[in-house]
CSV table of C-alpha atoms and ligand atoms in Angstrom, one decimal:
chain,number,residue,atom,x,y,z
I,1,UNK,CA,100.2,83.6,42.4
I,2,UNK,CA,100.7,83.7,46.1
I,3,UNK,CA,102.7,85.8,48.5
I,4,UNK,CA,106.4,85.6,47.9
I,5,UNK,CA,109.2,86.4,50.2
I,6,UNK,CA,112.7,87.0,48.8
I,7,UNK,CA,115.6,86.8,51.2
I,8,UNK,CA,119.4,86.7,50.9
I,9,UNK,CA,121.2,83.8,52.4
I,10,UNK,CA,124.7,84.4,53.6
I,11,UNK,CA,127.4,82.2,51.9
I,12,UNK,CA,129.8,82.7,54.9
I,13,UNK,CA,132.9,80.6,54.0
I,14,UNK,CA,131.2,78.5,51.3
I,15,UNK,CA,131.2,78.9,47.6
I,16,UNK,CA,127.9,79.5,45.7
I,17,UNK,CA,127.4,75.9,44.6
I,18,UNK,CA,128.3,74.6,48.1
I,19,UNK,CA,125.7,76.9,49.6
I,20,UNK,CA,123.0,75.8,47.1
I,21,UNK,CA,124.0,72.2,47.8
I,22,UNK,CA,123.5,72.7,51.6
I,23,UNK,CA,120.1,74.4,51.1
I,24,UNK,CA,118.8,71.9,48.5
I,25,UNK,CA,119.7,69.0,50.9
I,26,UNK,CA,117.8,70.8,53.7
I,27,UNK,CA,114.7,71.4,51.6
I,28,UNK,CA,114.8,67.8,50.2
I,29,UNK,CA,115.0,66.5,53.7
I,30,UNK,CA,111.8,68.4,54.5
I,31,UNK,CA,110.0,66.5,51.7
I,32,UNK,CA,110.4,68.9,48.8
I,33,UNK,CA,110.4,67.7,45.2
I,34,UNK,CA,112.4,69.4,42.5
I,35,UNK,CA,110.3,70.8,39.7
I,36,UNK,CA,112.8,72.1,37.1
I,37,UNK,CA,114.8,75.3,37.2
I,38,UNK,CA,114.0,79.0,37.3
I,39,UNK,CA,115.5,82.2,36.1
I,40,UNK,CA,114.9,85.8,36.9
I,41,UNK,CA,116.9,88.4,34.9
I,42,UNK,CA,117.2,92.1,34.9
I,43,UNK,CA,118.6,94.5,32.4
I,44,UNK,CA,118.7,98.3,33.2
I,45,UNK,CA,118.5,101.0,30.6
I,46,UNK,CA,119.1,104.7,31.1
I,47,UNK,CA,117.8,107.5,28.9
I,48,UNK,CA,120.2,109.6,26.8
I,49,UNK,CA,120.8,113.2,28.0
I,50,UNK,CA,118.8,114.6,25.0
I,51,UNK,CA,115.6,113.3,26.6
I,52,UNK,CA,115.9,115.6,29.6
I,53,UNK,CA,116.2,114.5,33.2
I,54,UNK,CA,117.6,111.0,33.4
I,55,UNK,CA,115.2,108.2,33.6
I,56,UNK,CA,115.9,104.5,34.2
I,57,UNK,CA,114.0,101.5,32.8
I,58,UNK,CA,114.6,98.1,34.4
I,59,UNK,CA,113.4,95.3,32.2
I,60,UNK,CA,112.9,91.9,34.0
I,61,UNK,CA,111.9,88.4,33.1
I,62,UNK,CA,110.6,85.8,35.4
I,63,UNK,CA,110.4,82.1,34.2
I,64,UNK,CA,107.4,81.7,36.4
I,65,UNK,CA,105.5,84.1,34.0
I,66,UNK,CA,107.3,83.2,30.8
I,67,UNK,CA,105.0,85.2,28.4
I,68,UNK,CA,105.4,88.5,30.4
I,69,UNK,CA,108.0,91.2,30.3
I,70,UNK,CA,108.0,93.4,33.4
I,71,UNK,CA,109.4,96.8,33.3
I,72,UNK,CA,109.9,99.5,36.0
I,73,UNK,CA,110.4,103.0,34.9
I,74,UNK,CA,112.1,105.2,37.5
I,75,UNK,CA,111.5,108.9,36.9
I,76,UNK,CA,113.3,110.0,40.0
I,77,UNK,CA,110.1,110.9,41.9
I,78,UNK,CA,108.2,107.7,41.3
I,79,UNK,CA,108.4,104.2,39.9
I,80,UNK,CA,106.0,103.1,37.2
I,81,UNK,CA,105.5,99.4,36.8
I,82,UNK,CA,104.4,97.8,33.5
I,83,UNK,CA,103.6,94.3,32.6
I,84,UNK,CA,103.6,93.5,28.8
I,85,UNK,CA,104.1,90.6,26.5
I,86,UNK,CA,107.3,89.5,24.8
I,87,UNK,CA,107.2,92.2,22.2
I,88,UNK,CA,108.4,94.7,24.7
I,89,UNK,CA,111.9,93.3,24.4
I,90,UNK,CA,111.9,94.1,20.7
I,91,UNK,CA,110.6,97.6,21.4
I,92,UNK,CA,113.5,98.3,23.8
I,93,UNK,CA,115.9,97.2,21.0
I,94,UNK,CA,114.2,99.7,18.6
I,95,UNK,CA,114.7,102.4,21.3
I,96,UNK,CA,118.4,101.7,21.7
I,97,UNK,CA,119.2,105.2,20.6
I,98,UNK,CA,117.1,106.7,23.5
I,99,UNK,CA,117.6,104.2,26.2
I,100,UNK,CA,121.1,102.6,26.4
I,101,UNK,CA,122.1,99.6,28.6
I,102,UNK,CA,125.3,99.1,30.3
I,103,UNK,CA,126.1,95.5,29.6
I,104,UNK,CA,128.0,95.0,32.8
I,105,UNK,CA,124.8,95.5,34.8
I,106,UNK,CA,122.9,92.5,33.6
I,107,UNK,CA,121.8,90.7,36.7
I,108,UNK,CA,120.2,87.3,37.1
I,109,UNK,CA,119.2,84.8,39.7
I,110,UNK,CA,118.9,81.2,38.6
I,111,UNK,CA,118.9,77.7,40.1
I,112,UNK,CA,116.7,74.8,41.1
I,113,UNK,CA,113.0,75.2,41.9
I,114,UNK,CA,111.2,73.0,44.5
I,115,UNK,CA,107.7,72.3,45.5
I,116,UNK,CA,106.7,71.3,49.0
I,117,UNK,CA,103.1,71.2,50.0
I,118,UNK,CA,101.6,74.5,48.8
I,119,UNK,CA,105.0,76.2,49.0
I,120,UNK,CA,107.3,76.8,46.1
I,121,UNK,CA,111.0,77.3,46.9
I,122,UNK,CA,113.7,78.6,44.6
I,123,UNK,CA,117.4,78.7,45.3
I,124,UNK,CA,118.9,81.3,43.2
I,125,UNK,CA,122.6,81.9,42.4
I,126,UNK,CA,122.9,85.7,41.7
I,127,UNK,CA,125.3,86.9,39.1
I,128,UNK,CA,125.9,90.5,37.9
I,129,UNK,CA,127.4,90.4,34.4
I,130,UNK,CA,128.6,86.8,35.1
I,131,UNK,CA,130.2,87.6,38.4
I,132,UNK,CA,128.9,85.6,41.4
I,133,UNK,CA,127.3,87.9,44.0
I,134,UNK,CA,125.4,85.8,46.4
I,135,UNK,CA,122.4,83.6,47.1
I,136,UNK,CA,118.7,84.6,47.0
I,137,UNK,CA,116.1,82.3,48.4
I,138,UNK,CA,112.5,82.8,47.2
I,139,UNK,CA,109.6,81.2,49.0
I,140,UNK,CA,106.1,81.5,47.6
I,141,UNK,CA,103.0,80.4,49.6
I,142,UNK,CA,100.7,79.9,46.7
I,143,UNK,CA,97.2,79.7,48.3
I,144,UNK,CA,97.4,83.1,50.1
I,145,UNK,CA,97.4,86.5,48.4
I,146,UNK,CA,97.4,88.9,51.3
I,147,UNK,CA,101.0,89.3,52.8
I,148,UNK,CA,99.7,90.4,56.3
I,149,UNK,CA,97.7,87.2,56.6
I,150,UNK,CA,100.5,84.7,56.0
I,151,UNK,CA,103.6,86.6,57.0
I,152,UNK,CA,103.9,84.8,60.3
I,153,UNK,CA,103.3,81.5,58.6
I,154,UNK,CA,106.0,82.3,55.9
I,155,UNK,CA,108.4,83.4,58.6
I,156,UNK,CA,107.9,80.1,60.4
I,157,UNK,CA,108.6,78.2,57.2
I,158,UNK,CA,111.7,80.3,56.3
I,159,UNK,CA,113.1,80.0,59.8
I,160,UNK,CA,112.5,76.2,59.8
I,161,UNK,CA,114.4,76.0,56.6
I,162,UNK,CA,117.1,78.7,56.8
I,163,UNK,CA,117.5,78.7,60.6
I,164,UNK,CA,118.7,81.9,62.1
I,165,UNK,CA,119.4,83.4,58.7
I,166,UNK,CA,115.7,83.5,58.0
I,167,UNK,CA,114.1,87.0,57.9
I,168,UNK,CA,112.6,88.4,61.1
I,169,UNK,CA,110.7,91.3,59.3
I,170,UNK,CA,108.9,91.4,56.0
I,171,UNK,CA,110.9,92.7,53.0
I,172,UNK,CA,111.1,96.5,53.0
I,173,UNK,CA,109.2,96.7,49.7
I,174,UNK,CA,106.2,94.8,51.2
I,175,UNK,CA,106.2,96.5,54.6
I,176,UNK,CA,103.6,99.2,53.6
I,177,UNK,CA,101.8,96.9,51.2
I,178,UNK,CA,101.0,94.1,53.7
I,179,UNK,CA,97.2,94.5,53.3
I,180,UNK,CA,97.1,94.6,49.5
I,181,UNK,CA,96.5,91.7,47.2
I,182,UNK,CA,99.8,90.3,46.1
I,183,UNK,CA,100.6,90.1,42.4
I,184,UNK,CA,103.6,89.0,40.2
I,185,UNK,CA,104.9,92.6,39.9
I,186,UNK,CA,105.5,92.6,43.7
I,187,UNK,CA,108.0,89.7,43.3
I,188,UNK,CA,109.7,91.7,40.5
I,189,UNK,CA,110.0,94.7,42.8
I,190,UNK,CA,111.7,92.5,45.4
I,191,UNK,CA,114.1,91.1,42.9
I,192,UNK,CA,115.0,94.6,41.7
I,193,UNK,CA,115.6,95.7,45.2
I,194,UNK,CA,118.1,92.9,45.8
I,195,UNK,CA,119.7,93.2,42.3
I,196,UNK,CA,120.3,96.9,42.9
I,197,UNK,CA,122.1,96.1,46.2
I,198,UNK,CA,124.1,93.4,44.6
I,199,UNK,CA,125.2,95.7,41.8
I,200,UNK,CA,126.5,98.2,44.3
I,201,UNK,CA,128.3,95.6,46.5
I,202,UNK,CA,131.8,94.8,45.5
I,203,UNK,CA,132.1,91.4,43.9
I,204,UNK,CA,132.7,88.6,46.4
I,205,UNK,CA,135.3,87.4,43.9
I,206,UNK,CA,134.2,83.7,44.0
I,207,UNK,CA,133.5,81.9,40.8
I,208,UNK,CA,129.9,80.6,40.5
V,1,UNK,CA,36.1,54.9,63.1
V,2,UNK,CA,37.5,51.4,64.1
V,3,UNK,CA,34.0,50.3,65.1
V,4,UNK,CA,32.4,51.6,61.9
V,5,UNK,CA,34.8,49.7,59.9
V,6,UNK,CA,34.2,46.5,61.8
V,7,UNK,CA,30.4,46.9,61.3
V,8,UNK,CA,30.8,47.7,57.7
V,9,UNK,CA,32.9,44.5,57.3
V,10,UNK,CA,30.3,42.3,59.1
V,11,UNK,CA,27.5,43.9,57.0
V,12,UNK,CA,29.5,43.1,53.8
V,13,UNK,CA,30.1,39.6,55.1
V,14,UNK,CA,26.4,39.0,55.7
V,15,UNK,CA,25.5,40.3,52.2
V,16,UNK,CA,28.0,37.8,50.9
V,17,UNK,CA,26.4,35.0,52.8
V,18,UNK,CA,22.9,36.0,51.7
V,19,UNK,CA,24.0,36.1,48.1
V,20,UNK,CA,25.6,32.7,48.3
V,21,UNK,CA,22.5,31.1,49.9
V,22,UNK,CA,20.1,32.8,47.4
V,23,UNK,CA,22.3,31.2,44.7
V,24,UNK,CA,21.8,27.8,46.3
V,25,UNK,CA,17.9,28.3,46.2
V,26,UNK,CA,18.0,29.1,42.5
V,27,UNK,CA,20.3,26.2,41.9
V,28,UNK,CA,17.9,23.9,43.6
V,29,UNK,CA,14.9,25.3,41.7
V,30,UNK,CA,16.7,25.0,38.4
V,31,UNK,CA,17.7,21.4,39.0
V,32,UNK,CA,14.2,20.3,40.1
V,33,UNK,CA,13.8,16.7,41.3
V,34,UNK,CA,17.1,14.9,41.5
V,35,UNK,CA,18.0,11.2,41.8
V,36,UNK,CA,19.2,11.6,45.3
V,37,UNK,CA,15.6,12.5,46.4
V,38,UNK,CA,14.8,8.8,46.0
V,39,UNK,CA,11.5,7.4,44.8
V,40,UNK,CA,9.1,7.6,47.8
V,41,UNK,CA,7.6,11.0,48.5
V,42,UNK,CA,10.2,12.7,46.4
V,43,UNK,CA,8.0,15.8,46.0
V,44,UNK,CA,7.6,16.3,49.8
V,45,UNK,CA,11.4,15.8,50.2
V,46,UNK,CA,12.1,18.3,47.6
V,47,UNK,CA,9.7,20.9,49.1
V,48,UNK,CA,11.2,20.3,52.5
V,49,UNK,CA,14.7,21.0,51.1
V,50,UNK,CA,13.5,24.2,49.4
V,51,UNK,CA,11.8,25.3,52.6
V,52,UNK,CA,15.0,24.8,54.5
V,53,UNK,CA,17.0,26.8,52.0
V,54,UNK,CA,14.4,29.6,52.1
V,55,UNK,CA,14.5,29.7,55.9
V,56,UNK,CA,18.3,30.1,55.7
V,57,UNK,CA,17.8,32.9,53.2
V,58,UNK,CA,15.3,34.5,55.4
V,59,UNK,CA,17.6,34.3,58.4
V,60,UNK,CA,20.4,35.8,56.3
V,61,UNK,CA,18.2,38.6,55.2
V,62,UNK,CA,17.5,39.4,58.8
V,63,UNK,CA,21.2,39.4,59.5
V,64,UNK,CA,21.8,41.8,56.7
V,65,UNK,CA,19.0,44.1,57.9
V,66,UNK,CA,20.4,44.0,61.4
V,67,UNK,CA,23.9,44.9,60.4
V,68,UNK,CA,22.5,47.6,58.0
V,69,UNK,CA,20.7,49.2,60.9
V,70,UNK,CA,23.9,49.4,62.9
V,71,UNK,CA,25.7,51.3,60.1
V,72,UNK,CA,25.8,55.1,60.3
V,73,UNK,CA,25.0,56.5,56.9
V,74,UNK,CA,27.6,59.0,55.5
V,75,UNK,CA,26.6,62.6,56.0
V,76,UNK,CA,26.6,63.4,52.3
V,77,UNK,CA,28.2,62.5,49.0
V,78,UNK,CA,32.0,62.0,49.2
V,79,UNK,CA,34.0,64.8,47.6
V,80,UNK,CA,36.6,63.1,45.5
V,81,UNK,CA,37.7,66.3,43.8
V,82,UNK,CA,39.1,65.8,40.3
V,83,UNK,CA,39.6,62.1,40.9
V,84,UNK,CA,35.9,61.5,40.2
V,85,UNK,CA,36.7,62.2,36.5
V,86,UNK,CA,39.1,59.3,36.5
V,87,UNK,CA,36.2,56.9,36.8
V,88,UNK,CA,34.9,58.3,33.5
V,89,UNK,CA,38.1,57.5,31.8
V,90,UNK,CA,37.4,55.6,28.6
V,91,UNK,CA,40.9,54.6,27.4
V,92,UNK,CA,41.8,51.1,28.4
V,93,UNK,CA,45.2,51.7,29.8
V,94,UNK,CA,44.1,54.6,32.0
V,95,UNK,CA,41.3,52.8,33.7
V,96,UNK,CA,43.7,51.4,36.3
V,97,UNK,CA,44.8,54.9,37.3
V,98,UNK,CA,42.2,55.2,40.0
V,99,UNK,CA,43.4,52.1,41.9
V,100,UNK,CA,47.0,53.3,41.6
V,101,UNK,CA,45.9,56.7,42.9
V,102,UNK,CA,44.2,55.2,45.9
V,103,UNK,CA,47.3,53.1,46.7
V,104,UNK,CA,49.5,56.1,46.4
V,105,UNK,CA,47.3,58.0,48.7
V,106,UNK,CA,47.5,55.2,51.3
V,107,UNK,CA,51.2,55.1,50.9
V,108,UNK,CA,51.7,58.9,51.5
V,109,UNK,CA,49.3,58.7,54.4
V,110,UNK,CA,51.4,56.0,56.0
V,111,UNK,CA,54.6,58.1,55.4
V,112,UNK,CA,53.0,61.0,57.1
V,113,UNK,CA,52.0,58.8,60.1
V,114,UNK,CA,55.5,57.2,60.4
V,115,UNK,CA,57.4,60.5,59.9
V,116,UNK,CA,55.3,62.1,62.6
V,117,UNK,CA,56.2,59.3,64.9
V,118,UNK,CA,59.9,59.5,64.0
V,119,UNK,CA,59.7,63.3,64.4
V,120,UNK,CA,58.4,62.9,67.9
V,121,UNK,CA,61.0,60.4,68.9
V,122,UNK,CA,63.8,62.5,67.4
V,123,UNK,CA,62.5,65.7,69.1
V,124,UNK,CA,62.7,63.9,72.4
V,125,UNK,CA,66.4,63.0,71.8
V,126,UNK,CA,67.7,66.4,70.6
V,127,UNK,CA,71.4,66.5,69.6
V,128,UNK,CA,71.8,70.2,70.1
V,129,UNK,CA,74.1,70.5,67.2
V,130,UNK,CA,73.3,74.0,66.1
V,131,UNK,CA,74.3,77.1,67.9
V,132,UNK,CA,71.4,78.4,70.0
V,133,UNK,CA,72.9,81.9,70.0
V,134,UNK,CA,71.0,82.5,66.8
V,135,UNK,CA,67.7,81.3,67.9
V,136,UNK,CA,66.1,84.2,69.7
V,137,UNK,CA,62.4,83.7,70.1
V,138,UNK,CA,61.7,86.4,67.6
V,139,UNK,CA,63.6,84.6,64.9
V,140,UNK,CA,62.2,81.2,65.8
V,141,UNK,CA,58.7,82.4,64.8
V,142,UNK,CA,59.9,83.1,61.3
V,143,UNK,CA,61.9,80.0,61.0
V,144,UNK,CA,60.6,77.4,58.7
V,145,UNK,CA,60.9,73.7,59.3
V,146,UNK,CA,60.6,73.0,55.6
V,147,UNK,CA,63.6,73.0,53.4
V,148,UNK,CA,61.6,73.0,50.2
V,149,UNK,CA,61.2,76.8,49.9
V,150,UNK,CA,61.0,79.2,46.9
V,151,UNK,CA,64.3,80.6,45.8
V,152,UNK,CA,63.5,84.1,47.2
V,153,UNK,CA,63.6,82.7,50.7
V,154,UNK,CA,67.1,81.3,50.1
V,155,UNK,CA,68.2,84.6,48.6
V,156,UNK,CA,66.8,86.5,51.6
V,157,UNK,CA,68.6,84.2,53.9
V,158,UNK,CA,71.9,84.7,52.0
V,159,UNK,CA,71.6,88.5,52.0
V,160,UNK,CA,70.8,88.5,55.7
V,161,UNK,CA,73.9,86.3,56.4
V,162,UNK,CA,76.0,88.6,54.1
V,163,UNK,CA,75.1,91.5,56.3
V,164,UNK,CA,76.3,89.6,59.4
V,165,UNK,CA,79.8,89.3,58.0
V,166,UNK,CA,81.1,92.6,56.6
V,167,UNK,CA,84.5,91.2,55.7
V,168,UNK,CA,83.2,88.8,53.1
V,169,UNK,CA,80.9,89.2,50.2
V,170,UNK,CA,78.3,86.6,49.3
V,171,UNK,CA,76.9,86.7,45.8
V,172,UNK,CA,74.6,84.6,43.9
V,173,UNK,CA,75.4,84.8,40.3
V,174,UNK,CA,72.9,82.5,38.8
V,175,UNK,CA,69.2,83.5,38.7
V,176,UNK,CA,67.7,80.0,38.8
V,177,UNK,CA,70.1,77.9,40.9
V,178,UNK,CA,71.2,79.8,44.0
V,179,UNK,CA,74.8,78.7,44.3
V,180,UNK,CA,76.1,81.5,46.4
V,181,UNK,CA,79.8,82.3,46.2
V,182,UNK,CA,81.4,83.5,49.4
V,183,UNK,CA,84.4,85.7,48.5
V,184,UNK,CA,86.7,86.9,51.1
V,185,UNK,CA,90.4,87.9,51.1
V,186,UNK,CA,91.5,84.5,52.4
V,187,UNK,CA,89.4,82.2,50.2
V,188,UNK,CA,86.3,81.7,48.3
V,189,UNK,CA,83.6,79.1,48.8
V,190,UNK,CA,81.0,77.9,46.3
V,191,UNK,CA,77.9,76.5,48.0
V,192,UNK,CA,75.2,74.4,46.4
V,193,UNK,CA,71.8,74.6,48.1
V,194,UNK,CA,69.0,72.2,47.7
V,195,UNK,CA,66.1,74.1,49.1
V,196,UNK,CA,67.4,75.4,52.4
V,197,UNK,CA,69.8,72.5,52.8
V,198,UNK,CA,73.5,72.8,52.0
V,199,UNK,CA,74.2,70.1,49.5
V,200,UNK,CA,77.8,70.7,48.6
V,201,UNK,CA,80.7,73.1,49.4
V,202,UNK,CA,83.9,73.7,47.5
V,203,UNK,CA,86.6,75.9,48.9
V,204,UNK,CA,89.1,77.5,46.6
V,205,UNK,CA,91.8,80.1,46.3
V,206,UNK,CA,91.0,83.8,45.8
V,207,UNK,CA,91.8,83.6,42.1
V,208,UNK,CA,90.5,80.2,41.2
V,209,UNK,CA,87.3,79.6,39.1
V,210,UNK,CA,83.8,79.6,40.5
V,211,UNK,CA,83.2,76.1,39.2
V,212,UNK,CA,81.4,73.9,41.7
V,213,UNK,CA,82.8,70.6,40.2
V,214,UNK,CA,86.6,71.1,40.2
V,215,UNK,CA,88.5,71.0,43.5
V,216,UNK,CA,91.2,73.5,44.4
V,217,UNK,CA,94.7,72.9,43.1
V,218,UNK,CA,96.0,73.8,46.6
V,219,UNK,CA,96.3,71.2,49.4
V,220,UNK,CA,95.2,73.6,52.1
V,221,UNK,CA,91.9,74.4,50.3
V,222,UNK,CA,91.2,70.7,49.5
V,223,UNK,CA,91.7,70.0,53.2
V,224,UNK,CA,89.4,72.8,54.2
V,225,UNK,CA,86.8,71.5,51.7
V,226,UNK,CA,87.0,68.1,53.3
V,227,UNK,CA,86.5,69.6,56.8
V,228,UNK,CA,83.5,71.7,55.4
V,229,UNK,CA,81.8,68.5,54.3
V,230,UNK,CA,82.2,67.1,57.8
V,231,UNK,CA,80.8,70.3,59.3
V,232,UNK,CA,78.0,70.4,56.8
V,233,UNK,CA,76.9,67.0,58.0
V,234,UNK,CA,77.4,68.0,61.6
V,235,UNK,CA,75.2,71.1,61.4
V,236,UNK,CA,72.6,69.4,59.3
V,237,UNK,CA,69.2,69.7,60.9
V,238,UNK,CA,66.1,68.8,59.0
V,239,UNK,CA,63.8,70.3,61.6
V,240,UNK,CA,65.5,73.8,61.5
V,241,UNK,CA,67.2,74.1,58.1
V,242,UNK,CA,67.6,77.9,58.3
V,243,UNK,CA,69.4,77.6,61.6
V,244,UNK,CA,71.6,74.9,60.2
V,245,UNK,CA,72.7,77.1,57.4
V,246,UNK,CA,73.4,80.0,59.8
V,247,UNK,CA,75.3,77.8,62.1
V,248,UNK,CA,77.4,76.4,59.3
V,249,UNK,CA,78.2,79.8,57.9
V,250,UNK,CA,79.0,81.1,61.3
V,251,UNK,CA,81.5,78.3,61.8
V,252,UNK,CA,82.8,78.7,58.2
V,253,UNK,CA,83.5,82.4,58.8
V,254,UNK,CA,86.2,81.4,61.4
V,255,UNK,CA,88.3,80.5,58.4
V,256,UNK,CA,89.1,84.2,57.9
V,257,UNK,CA,92.1,83.4,60.1
V,258,UNK,CA,93.1,80.3,58.1
V,259,UNK,CA,96.6,81.6,57.4
V,260,UNK,CA,97.1,83.9,60.3
V,261,UNK,CA,96.1,82.0,63.4
V,262,UNK,CA,98.5,79.4,64.9
V,263,UNK,CA,97.3,76.1,66.1
V,264,UNK,CA,95.7,76.1,69.6
V,265,UNK,CA,97.5,73.0,70.7
V,266,UNK,CA,101.0,73.1,69.3
V,267,UNK,CA,101.1,77.0,68.9
V,268,UNK,CA,102.8,76.6,65.4
V,269,UNK,CA,101.6,77.8,62.1
V,270,UNK,CA,102.7,74.8,60.1
V,271,UNK,CA,102.4,71.1,60.5
V,272,UNK,CA,103.2,69.0,57.4
V,273,UNK,CA,103.4,72.3,55.6
V,274,UNK,CA,99.8,73.1,56.2
V,275,UNK,CA,98.3,75.7,58.4
V,276,UNK,CA,95.6,74.8,61.0
V,277,UNK,CA,92.9,73.6,58.7
V,278,UNK,CA,90.4,72.5,61.3
V,279,UNK,CA,88.1,74.8,63.3
V,280,UNK,CA,86.5,73.5,66.4
V,281,UNK,CA,82.7,73.1,65.9
V,282,UNK,CA,81.8,74.8,69.2
V,283,UNK,CA,84.5,77.4,70.1
V,284,UNK,CA,85.8,77.8,66.5
V,285,UNK,CA,89.4,77.5,67.7
V,286,UNK,CA,92.0,76.6,65.0
V,287,UNK,CA,93.8,73.2,65.1
V,288,UNK,CA,95.9,71.2,62.8
V,289,UNK,CA,94.4,68.0,61.5
V,290,UNK,CA,96.8,66.1,63.7
V,291,UNK,CA,96.3,68.3,66.8
V,292,UNK,CA,92.5,68.3,67.1
F,1,ZN,ZN1,99.0,72.0,65.8
C-alpha cells in the first residue's frame, strides 16, 4: 500500500465514457497495462433520533482490499475510522432499526485499473444512486508510504498524465498528514471527501 | 640460510657417494676372484683393485668429514609442537599425515610470501575508493585490516554507524548471523556480512519481509538493489574493511531522498516512471539511470 492521490478530472463537454476513453488512451500511450477493474462504494447510515444526537456512519468497500469493510463514524466533533472484515456489513443490516440508510445516497466509483511501473492508476466513473456525477482519477505510488516524500513525484506524474487539470496541492485530507505513514484508510477518507462533494452537487444530468 | 642449505646438500651428496663406493668394496670382497682377473698374477690384480676402491672410499670419507665440519650444528632440538606425536602414529592410513602436514605448511608459507608481495604492489597503486573523511588518525589506529573478526566487532560497528544516522534504525535480529536490517521511512535494506565484508544487500519497501533471498516486488527497489551491488564492489577494500563498510553505508544513506530529490541532470522526478535511482559515488547526487 503506497501513497495514493485522488483527484477529480473535469469532463468539460464530454460524456463520462468519452472522458474515460480519452484518459485511458493517454495512460496506455505512456506504457500502462490494464489490470482488471476496480470499484469503491459508499453507503451512508444515520442514527435514529432515539439514540440522541445524530451520528453518521459511512460504510465503504474498496476492491483493492476485498476482505475489508471500512467504516467512518461521524459524531459531529470527530471522525472515528474502523477497518473490519466482511461481517460488518451483516452487522449493519442487524442494526437497521438504529441506523437507517437513504438509498439515494449510495455512491460508487468504478472503472478500469492500470499498472505502469510502480504506479497504479484507476479511472473511476462516479455515480450517486446511479446518476453520473463525474470522473475521479486515483494514482497510487506503491513503493512509498510517506506522502511528503513523494508528493512532488506524484504531482509530476499526475501533471504529465492529466495536463493542467492535475492537482497543484496535496488533497486537503492529506495536507496535515504529510509526514505520517500512509494506510488504506487514508484512501477511504479521500474517497469519502469526494463522494460527499458529489452528493451535494446537482447532477450533471448526463447518463453514464 | 641459503649457504647453509647448499652445504647441507653437498654434505648429503658426499655421504651418498661414500655409501655407493663402500657398497662397491663389499661387492668386490663378496665376489672374490673373478674370470676377468685373468690367470697370471690374479691375486695381485685383485689386491690392487681392492686397494684402489679403498683409496676412493678413503677420499670420500675425507670429503664427508670436510663438508661436515662446514655445517653449523642446530642450536638445540627442533620444537615441532604437537606434530611430533604424528610420527608416533601407528595406524597405517595416518602415517602419511606428517608429509601432508609439511606440504601444507610449505603451501601456506608460499601464500604468505606471495600475498605480502601482492599487498606491497597494491598499496603502491592505491585506488582511493573509500572516503577519507572517515579516516581520522584516531580511528585508523583502531581499524583492523582483517575482515575475519568476532561477531561482537561487527555488532559494535553497526551500532556506531546506527548512531551516525539518527533518521534510520539499524537492527540485527539474529544472534548468530549478523544480517543487520536498516529501516528508514523510505526503504529498508537487509545486509549480509561475511566477517567485516558486505556480501549481499537487498533493498525493499517499508512493509516488505526481511527475507534476504527474495527481491522487492517494486521496480524502484530492484533498481536500487542493483546499484547497491555495484557500490558494494566499488567500496570494497580488503585492506580497510571497516572503512569500506562505513563508506558504503554513508553512500547508502543518501537514498533517504530517493522519492523526494529530482535528478541532478534533467531536474525531473520521473524518467521511465522511476525516480532517480542512482547516487553519485563521490558527491552523492541523485541521477536517473539514463542521466548519470
Ligand atoms: Zn534525469
